Coordinates of C-alpha atoms and ligand atoms in Angstrom, one line a residue:
M1 CA -20.1 -22.0 11.1
G2 CA -17.7 -19.4 12.4
L3 CA -17.7 -15.8 11.3
Y4 CA -14.5 -16.1 9.3
D5 CA -14.9 -19.7 8.1
K6 CA -16.0 -18.6 4.6
F7 CA -12.6 -17.1 4.1
S8 CA -10.7 -20.3 4.9
R9 CA -9.7 -20.9 1.2
L10 CA -8.4 -17.4 0.9
A11 CA -6.6 -17.7 4.3
N12 CA -5.0 -21.0 3.1
D13 CA -4.0 -19.5 -0.2
R14 CA -2.4 -16.5 1.4
G15 CA -0.9 -18.7 4.2
Q16 CA 1.2 -20.4 1.6
F17 CA 3.0 -17.1 0.9
Q18 CA 3.7 -16.6 4.6
S19 CA 5.1 -19.9 5.4
S20 CA 8.7 -18.8 4.9
G21 CA 10.4 -15.6 3.9
L22 CA 9.0 -12.2 3.3
N23 CA 5.3 -11.8 2.7
P24 CA 4.5 -10.0 -0.5
F25 CA 1.0 -8.8 0.7
G26 CA 1.4 -5.9 3.0
T27 CA 5.2 -5.9 3.1
C28 CA 6.6 -3.8 5.9
I29 CA 9.0 -1.3 4.6
D30 CA 11.0 -0.6 7.7
E31 CA 12.3 2.8 6.8
I32 CA 11.7 5.2 3.9
Y33 CA 14.7 7.4 3.1
S34 CA 13.5 9.2 0.0
A35 CA 11.1 8.9 -2.9
T36 CA 13.4 6.2 -4.3
E37 CA 15.1 4.4 -1.3
G38 CA 14.1 2.5 1.8
R39 CA 15.0 -0.5 3.9
I40 CA 13.3 -3.8 4.3
G41 CA 14.9 -5.8 7.2
N42 CA 18.7 -5.4 6.7
Q43 CA 18.4 -4.8 3.0
K44 CA 18.6 -1.3 1.6
I45 CA 16.2 -1.2 -1.4
V46 CA 15.5 0.9 -4.5
L47 CA 11.7 1.6 -4.4
A48 CA 10.4 0.5 -7.8
G49 CA 6.9 -0.4 -6.8
T50 CA 5.1 2.8 -5.9
N51 CA 2.7 5.3 -7.6
N52 CA 4.9 8.2 -6.7
Y53 CA 5.3 9.1 -10.4
L54 CA 6.7 12.6 -10.0
G55 CA 8.8 11.6 -7.0
L56 CA 7.2 14.4 -4.8
T57 CA 6.8 12.5 -1.5
F58 CA 9.9 14.2 -0.1
D59 CA 9.5 17.6 -1.9
A60 CA 10.8 20.1 0.5
Q61 CA 8.1 22.7 -0.1
A62 CA 5.3 20.1 0.1
I63 CA 6.7 19.0 3.4
A64 CA 7.1 22.5 4.7
D65 CA 3.6 23.4 3.7
G66 CA 2.2 20.3 5.2
Q67 CA 4.0 21.0 8.5
A68 CA 2.8 24.6 8.6
A69 CA -0.8 23.5 8.0
L70 CA -0.5 20.9 10.8
A71 CA 0.8 23.5 13.2
A72 CA -1.7 26.2 12.2
Q73 CA -4.9 24.1 11.6
G74 CA -4.4 21.0 13.7
T75 CA -4.2 17.3 13.0
G76 CA -7.6 16.7 11.5
T77 CA -10.9 18.2 10.6
T78 CA -12.8 15.7 12.7
G79 CA -15.9 15.8 10.5
S80 CA -17.6 16.0 7.2
R81 CA -17.8 19.2 5.2
M82 CA -21.6 19.1 5.0
A83 CA -22.1 18.7 8.8
N84 CA -19.0 20.4 10.2
G85 CA -18.0 22.9 7.5
S86 CA -15.2 23.2 5.1
Y87 CA -11.8 24.7 5.9
S88 CA -10.8 27.5 3.5
A89 CA -7.9 25.3 2.2
H90 CA -10.4 22.7 0.9
L91 CA -12.1 25.5 -1.1
M92 CA -8.9 26.9 -2.3
L93 CA -7.7 23.5 -3.5
E94 CA -11.0 23.1 -5.3
Q95 CA -10.5 26.5 -7.0
E96 CA -7.0 25.6 -7.9
L97 CA -8.2 22.3 -9.5
T98 CA -10.9 24.2 -11.5
A99 CA -8.2 26.5 -12.8
F100 CA -5.8 23.6 -13.5
F101 CA -8.4 21.7 -15.5
D102 CA -10.2 24.8 -16.8
R103 CA -13.5 23.4 -15.8
P104 CA -16.2 25.1 -13.6
T105 CA -16.4 22.6 -10.7
A106 CA -14.0 20.5 -8.7
I107 CA -15.0 18.5 -5.7
V108 CA -12.4 17.1 -3.3
F109 CA -12.9 13.7 -1.6
P110 CA -10.9 11.9 1.2
T111 CA -9.5 9.3 -1.3
G112 CA -9.6 8.4 -4.9
Y113 CA -11.7 5.4 -3.9
T114 CA -14.3 7.6 -2.3
A115 CA -14.2 10.0 -5.3
N116 CA -15.2 7.2 -7.6
L117 CA -17.8 5.9 -5.1
G118 CA -19.2 9.4 -4.5
V119 CA -19.5 10.4 -8.2
I120 CA -20.4 7.1 -9.9
S121 CA -22.7 5.6 -7.3
T122 CA -24.7 8.8 -7.2
L123 CA -25.0 9.4 -11.0
A124 CA -25.5 5.7 -11.9
G125 CA -28.5 4.7 -9.8
P126 CA -31.2 2.2 -10.5
G127 CA -32.5 2.6 -14.0
S128 CA -29.2 3.9 -15.4
V129 CA -26.8 1.9 -17.5
V130 CA -23.0 2.0 -17.1
L131 CA -20.5 0.6 -19.6
I132 CA -17.2 -0.1 -18.0
D133 CA -13.9 -1.6 -19.2
A134 CA -13.6 -5.1 -17.9
D135 CA -10.2 -4.3 -16.2
S136 CA -11.6 -1.3 -14.3
H137 CA -10.2 -0.6 -10.8
A138 CA -12.1 -2.1 -7.9
S139 CA -13.4 1.3 -6.9
I140 CA -15.3 1.6 -10.2
Y141 CA -16.8 -1.8 -9.8
D142 CA -17.7 -1.1 -6.1
A143 CA -19.2 2.3 -7.1
C144 CA -21.4 0.7 -9.7
A145 CA -22.6 -1.9 -7.3
L146 CA -23.4 0.7 -4.6
G147 CA -25.3 2.8 -7.1
G148 CA -27.4 -0.1 -8.4
A149 CA -27.2 0.7 -12.1
E150 CA -27.2 -2.0 -14.8
I151 CA -23.5 -2.8 -15.4
I152 CA -22.3 -3.7 -18.9
R153 CA -18.6 -4.7 -19.1
F154 CA -16.8 -4.4 -22.4
R155 CA -13.5 -6.1 -23.3
H156 CA -10.4 -4.3 -22.0
N157 CA -9.5 -1.4 -24.3
D158 CA -11.8 -2.8 -27.1
A159 CA -13.7 0.2 -28.5
K160 CA -15.4 -2.1 -31.1
D161 CA -16.8 -4.2 -28.3
L162 CA -18.0 -1.0 -26.5
E163 CA -19.7 0.2 -29.7
R164 CA -21.5 -3.2 -30.2
R165 CA -22.9 -3.0 -26.7
M166 CA -23.9 0.7 -27.1
V167 CA -25.7 -0.1 -30.4
R168 CA -27.6 -3.0 -28.6
L169 CA -28.8 -0.5 -26.1
G170 CA -30.7 1.5 -28.8
E171 CA -32.1 4.7 -27.4
R172 CA -30.9 4.0 -23.9
A173 CA -27.3 4.6 -25.2
R174 CA -28.0 8.3 -25.2
E175 CA -28.1 8.4 -21.4
A176 CA -25.6 5.7 -20.7
I177 CA -22.4 6.4 -18.7
I178 CA -19.1 5.1 -20.1
I179 CA -16.3 4.8 -17.6
V180 CA -12.6 4.2 -18.5
E181 CA -9.2 4.9 -17.0
G182 CA -6.3 6.9 -18.4
I183 CA -3.3 4.6 -17.7
Y184 CA -4.3 1.2 -16.4
S185 CA -2.4 0.5 -13.2
M186 CA -1.3 -3.0 -13.8
L187 CA -0.4 -3.2 -17.5
G188 CA 0.5 0.5 -18.1
D189 CA -1.6 0.6 -21.2
V190 CA -4.1 3.4 -22.0
A191 CA -7.8 3.6 -22.9
P192 CA -8.4 4.1 -26.7
L193 CA -10.0 7.5 -25.9
V194 CA -10.1 8.8 -29.4
D195 CA -12.2 5.9 -30.6
I196 CA -14.4 6.0 -27.5
V197 CA -15.0 9.7 -28.0
D198 CA -16.0 9.0 -31.6
I199 CA -18.5 6.4 -30.4
K200 CA -19.9 8.9 -27.9
R201 CA -20.3 11.6 -30.6
R202 CA -22.3 9.2 -32.8
L203 CA -24.3 7.2 -30.2
G204 CA -24.5 9.6 -27.2
G205 CA -23.8 8.9 -23.6
Y206 CA -21.6 10.5 -21.0
L207 CA -17.9 9.8 -20.5
L208 CA -16.1 9.6 -17.2
V209 CA -12.3 9.1 -17.2
D210 CA -10.4 8.0 -14.1
E211 CA -7.0 9.6 -14.6
A212 CA -5.6 8.3 -11.3
H213 CA -2.4 7.0 -13.0
S214 CA -2.2 9.5 -15.8
F215 CA -2.8 12.8 -14.0
G216 CA 0.6 14.6 -13.7
V217 CA 2.0 12.0 -16.0
M218 CA 0.5 12.6 -19.4
G219 CA -0.5 15.7 -21.4
A220 CA 1.5 18.9 -22.0
N221 CA 0.2 20.4 -18.8
G222 CA -0.1 17.1 -16.9
R223 CA -3.9 16.9 -17.1
G224 CA -3.8 13.3 -18.2
L225 CA -4.6 11.1 -21.2
A226 CA -7.6 13.2 -22.4
E227 CA -5.2 16.2 -22.7
A228 CA -2.5 14.1 -24.4
L229 CA -5.0 13.0 -27.0
G230 CA -6.8 16.3 -27.4
V231 CA -10.2 15.1 -26.4
E232 CA -10.8 16.9 -23.1
Q233 CA -14.0 18.6 -24.4
D234 CA -15.6 15.2 -24.8
V235 CA -14.9 14.1 -21.3
D236 CA -17.8 14.9 -18.9
I237 CA -16.1 14.2 -15.7
V238 CA -12.4 13.6 -14.8
L239 CA -11.8 11.6 -11.7
G240 CA -8.5 11.4 -9.9
T241 CA -6.5 10.8 -6.8
F242 CA -4.0 12.8 -4.7
S243 CA -2.2 9.5 -3.8
K244 CA -0.1 9.1 -6.9
S245 CA 1.5 12.1 -8.7
L246 CA 0.4 14.5 -6.0
A247 CA 2.2 12.3 -3.4
S248 CA -0.4 12.7 -0.6
I249 CA -3.9 11.3 0.0
G250 CA -7.3 12.3 -1.2
G251 CA -9.3 12.3 -4.4
F252 CA -11.1 14.7 -6.8
A253 CA -13.7 15.0 -9.5
V254 CA -13.8 17.9 -12.0
G255 CA -16.7 18.6 -14.3
S256 CA -19.5 21.0 -15.3
K257 CA -21.3 23.5 -13.0
A258 CA -24.2 21.0 -12.6
M259 CA -21.8 18.6 -10.9
E260 CA -22.1 20.9 -7.7
V261 CA -25.3 19.0 -6.9
L262 CA -23.2 16.0 -5.8
R263 CA -22.3 17.9 -2.7
Y264 CA -25.9 17.5 -1.5
S265 CA -26.6 14.1 -3.0
S266 CA -23.5 12.0 -2.8
R267 CA -23.4 9.9 0.3
P268 CA -19.7 9.1 0.1
Y269 CA -19.1 12.8 0.0
I270 CA -21.5 13.7 2.8
F271 CA -21.0 11.0 5.3
T272 CA -17.2 10.9 5.8
A273 CA -14.7 13.3 7.3
S274 CA -12.9 15.8 5.1
P275 CA -9.2 15.4 4.3
S276 CA -6.8 16.7 7.0
P277 CA -5.1 20.1 6.7
S278 CA -1.6 18.8 6.2
S279 CA -2.7 16.5 3.3
I280 CA -4.5 19.4 1.6
A281 CA -1.6 21.7 2.0
S282 CA 0.9 19.3 0.5
V283 CA -1.4 18.5 -2.4
R284 CA -1.7 22.3 -3.1
S285 CA 2.0 22.5 -3.1
S286 CA 2.5 19.5 -5.4
L287 CA -0.2 20.7 -7.8
K288 CA 1.9 23.9 -8.3
M289 CA 4.9 21.7 -9.0
I290 CA 3.0 19.8 -11.7
A291 CA 1.9 23.1 -13.3
Q292 CA 5.3 24.7 -13.1
H293 CA 7.8 21.9 -13.6
P294 CA 7.1 20.0 -16.8
E295 CA 10.6 18.7 -16.7
L296 CA 9.5 16.3 -14.0
R297 CA 7.3 14.6 -16.5
E298 CA 10.1 14.5 -19.0
K299 CA 12.4 12.9 -16.5
L300 CA 9.7 10.4 -15.6
W301 CA 9.3 9.4 -19.3
S302 CA 13.0 9.2 -19.9
N303 CA 13.2 6.8 -16.9
A304 CA 10.3 4.8 -18.2
H305 CA 12.0 4.4 -21.6
R306 CA 15.3 3.4 -19.9
L307 CA 13.6 0.7 -17.7
Y308 CA 11.3 -0.7 -20.5
Q309 CA 14.1 -0.9 -23.0
G310 CA 16.6 -2.4 -20.5
L311 CA 14.1 -5.2 -19.4
A312 CA 13.0 -5.8 -23.0
K313 CA 16.7 -6.3 -24.0
L314 CA 16.9 -9.0 -21.3
G315 CA 14.1 -10.8 -23.1
Y316 CA 11.4 -10.3 -20.5
E317 CA 7.8 -10.2 -21.6
L318 CA 6.5 -6.7 -20.7
G319 CA 3.3 -4.6 -21.0
P320 CA 2.2 -3.5 -24.4
R321 CA 3.6 0.0 -24.3
I322 CA 6.3 2.1 -22.7
S323 CA 4.8 3.6 -19.5
P324 CA 5.8 4.6 -16.0
V325 CA 4.2 1.2 -15.0
V326 CA 6.3 -1.6 -16.4
P327 CA 4.8 -5.0 -15.8
V328 CA 7.1 -8.1 -16.1
M329 CA 5.0 -11.2 -16.9
I330 CA 6.0 -14.2 -14.9
G331 CA 4.8 -17.8 -15.6
S332 CA 3.5 -19.0 -12.3
K333 CA 2.6 -17.6 -8.8
E334 CA 5.5 -19.7 -7.4
D335 CA 8.0 -18.2 -9.8
G336 CA 6.5 -14.7 -9.1
L337 CA 7.1 -15.1 -5.4
R338 CA 10.6 -16.5 -5.9
F339 CA 11.6 -13.6 -8.2
W340 CA 10.0 -11.0 -6.0
R341 CA 12.0 -12.2 -3.0
D342 CA 15.2 -12.5 -5.0
L343 CA 14.8 -9.0 -6.2
I344 CA 14.5 -7.7 -2.6
A345 CA 17.7 -9.7 -1.8
K346 CA 19.3 -7.8 -4.7
G347 CA 18.1 -4.4 -3.3
V348 CA 15.0 -3.8 -5.5
Y349 CA 11.4 -3.6 -4.4
V350 CA 8.6 -4.2 -6.9
N351 CA 5.0 -5.3 -6.5
L352 CA 4.0 -8.9 -6.9
V353 CA 0.5 -9.0 -8.5
L354 CA -1.6 -12.1 -8.7
P355 CA -5.0 -12.6 -10.1
P356 CA -7.6 -11.2 -9.7
A357 CA -5.6 -8.0 -9.2
A358 CA -3.6 -8.9 -12.3
P359 CA -5.8 -9.2 -15.4
A360 CA -6.4 -12.4 -17.4
G361 CA -5.0 -14.8 -14.8
M362 CA -1.5 -13.4 -15.1
T363 CA 1.2 -13.2 -12.5
L364 CA 3.3 -10.1 -12.8
L365 CA 6.0 -8.2 -11.2
R366 CA 4.8 -4.6 -11.4
C367 CA 7.7 -2.2 -11.6
S368 CA 7.1 1.5 -11.6
V369 CA 9.5 4.4 -12.1
N370 CA 9.4 7.9 -11.0
A371 CA 10.9 11.3 -11.8
A372 CA 13.3 11.1 -8.8
H373 CA 15.0 7.8 -9.9
S374 CA 18.5 8.4 -11.1
E375 CA 19.7 6.6 -14.2
E376 CA 22.0 4.5 -11.9
Q377 CA 18.9 3.4 -9.9
I378 CA 17.1 2.4 -13.1
D379 CA 20.2 0.4 -14.0
T380 CA 20.2 -1.2 -10.6
I381 CA 16.7 -2.4 -11.3
I382 CA 17.7 -3.8 -14.7
Q383 CA 20.8 -5.5 -13.3
A384 CA 18.7 -7.2 -10.6
F385 CA 16.4 -8.6 -13.3
A386 CA 19.4 -9.6 -15.3
A387 CA 20.7 -11.6 -12.4
L388 CA 17.4 -13.5 -12.1
K389 CA 18.0 -14.8 -15.6
K390 CA 21.2 -16.5 -14.6
Ligands
PMP401 N1 -8.7 4.6 -9.4 C1 -7.7 3.9 -9.9 C2 -7.6 3.7 -11.3 C3 -6.7 3.5 -9.0 O1 -5.7 2.8 -9.5 C4 -6.8 3.8 -7.6 C5 -5.8 3.4 -6.6 N2 -4.8 2.5 -6.9 C6 -7.9 4.5 -7.2 C7 -8.9 4.9 -8.1 C8 -8.1 4.8 -5.7 O2 -7.3 5.8 -5.3 P1 -7.0 6.1 -3.8 O3 -5.8 5.2 -3.5 O4 -6.7 7.5 -3.7 O5 -8.1 5.7 -3.0

């Protein structure tokens, strides 16, 4: 048997999508003009399938700071912080994150994926129990597998189901680790954090919240869902990424003083190169924008309302709540692919999401808005969906 033969079914499945027309998996966006516009082939497109929630990828200051760091500190660090040392900018960003979250410790990782891997796999080793939402991001599943803890999945956003499973654990619930996300990236819904915190207060356990899609997006200061719901005190560790609202690449964890020990015990922290100077510099710049420009969040939410309401009026089945992520449910994969290609032909780029990336066997067109979209661009997206109905 050949090395890749076991993938033949997957290859055939994906091959169907490549037979004619644009391939929705790993689409080449030929040019990027701004946070909201690009080109695919000959078609100019409105970008409505990103995680660039605050629209900061082309922020002039972030670009200037990134360029200055590139010139002053070079293209890369070429090593891990443990073996080769930290640059002062890594430490300054960590300090800025501790101030932003008002927590004693922040640790920066090369991506959000490695932040989850680094924190969860180290804390949830053999003998530990983790309770995770069934729709958790792959990085949470992979982190649990790497750590070797006992994994208990509870039904998506179902606090009652979590509670039943905690009760069944008896005394072990006191040490269990509960992991949920802020905004879920595919449906745009949010974890029932108030109910989960109530369960934690009664039954014990530790609570980790991955605010990847809600950081910069929710809360009066942009700290995420826990801030928006007033339960930050009950969250033990906040996990996040620099690749969405912060418009760069990297990840982070913030928590108590004791979390510092991860720097010496977390293999995904120790055995990988640290983020490059230009990424760190642009993240620091965008973090200031989040702190100083709450109007970006207001614009984002106003765009989210406009898109959600516009698509709902057309009769599309959408996600359960208004959110910067607006999923449009489509009946079949074939329809999904056809709609996705038609939208590009009409100048709108969204994400085609199939199972297992889409939950519960759904096919969806994942639209996302950002603070840089103009109302006209939101209307272009709505009109493109209206034309599909004809
Ligand atoms: N957590 C969640 C909930 C995510 O959606 C993602 C990325 N889509 C990640 C973690 C990983 O982040 P990164 O892309 O920075 O690796």
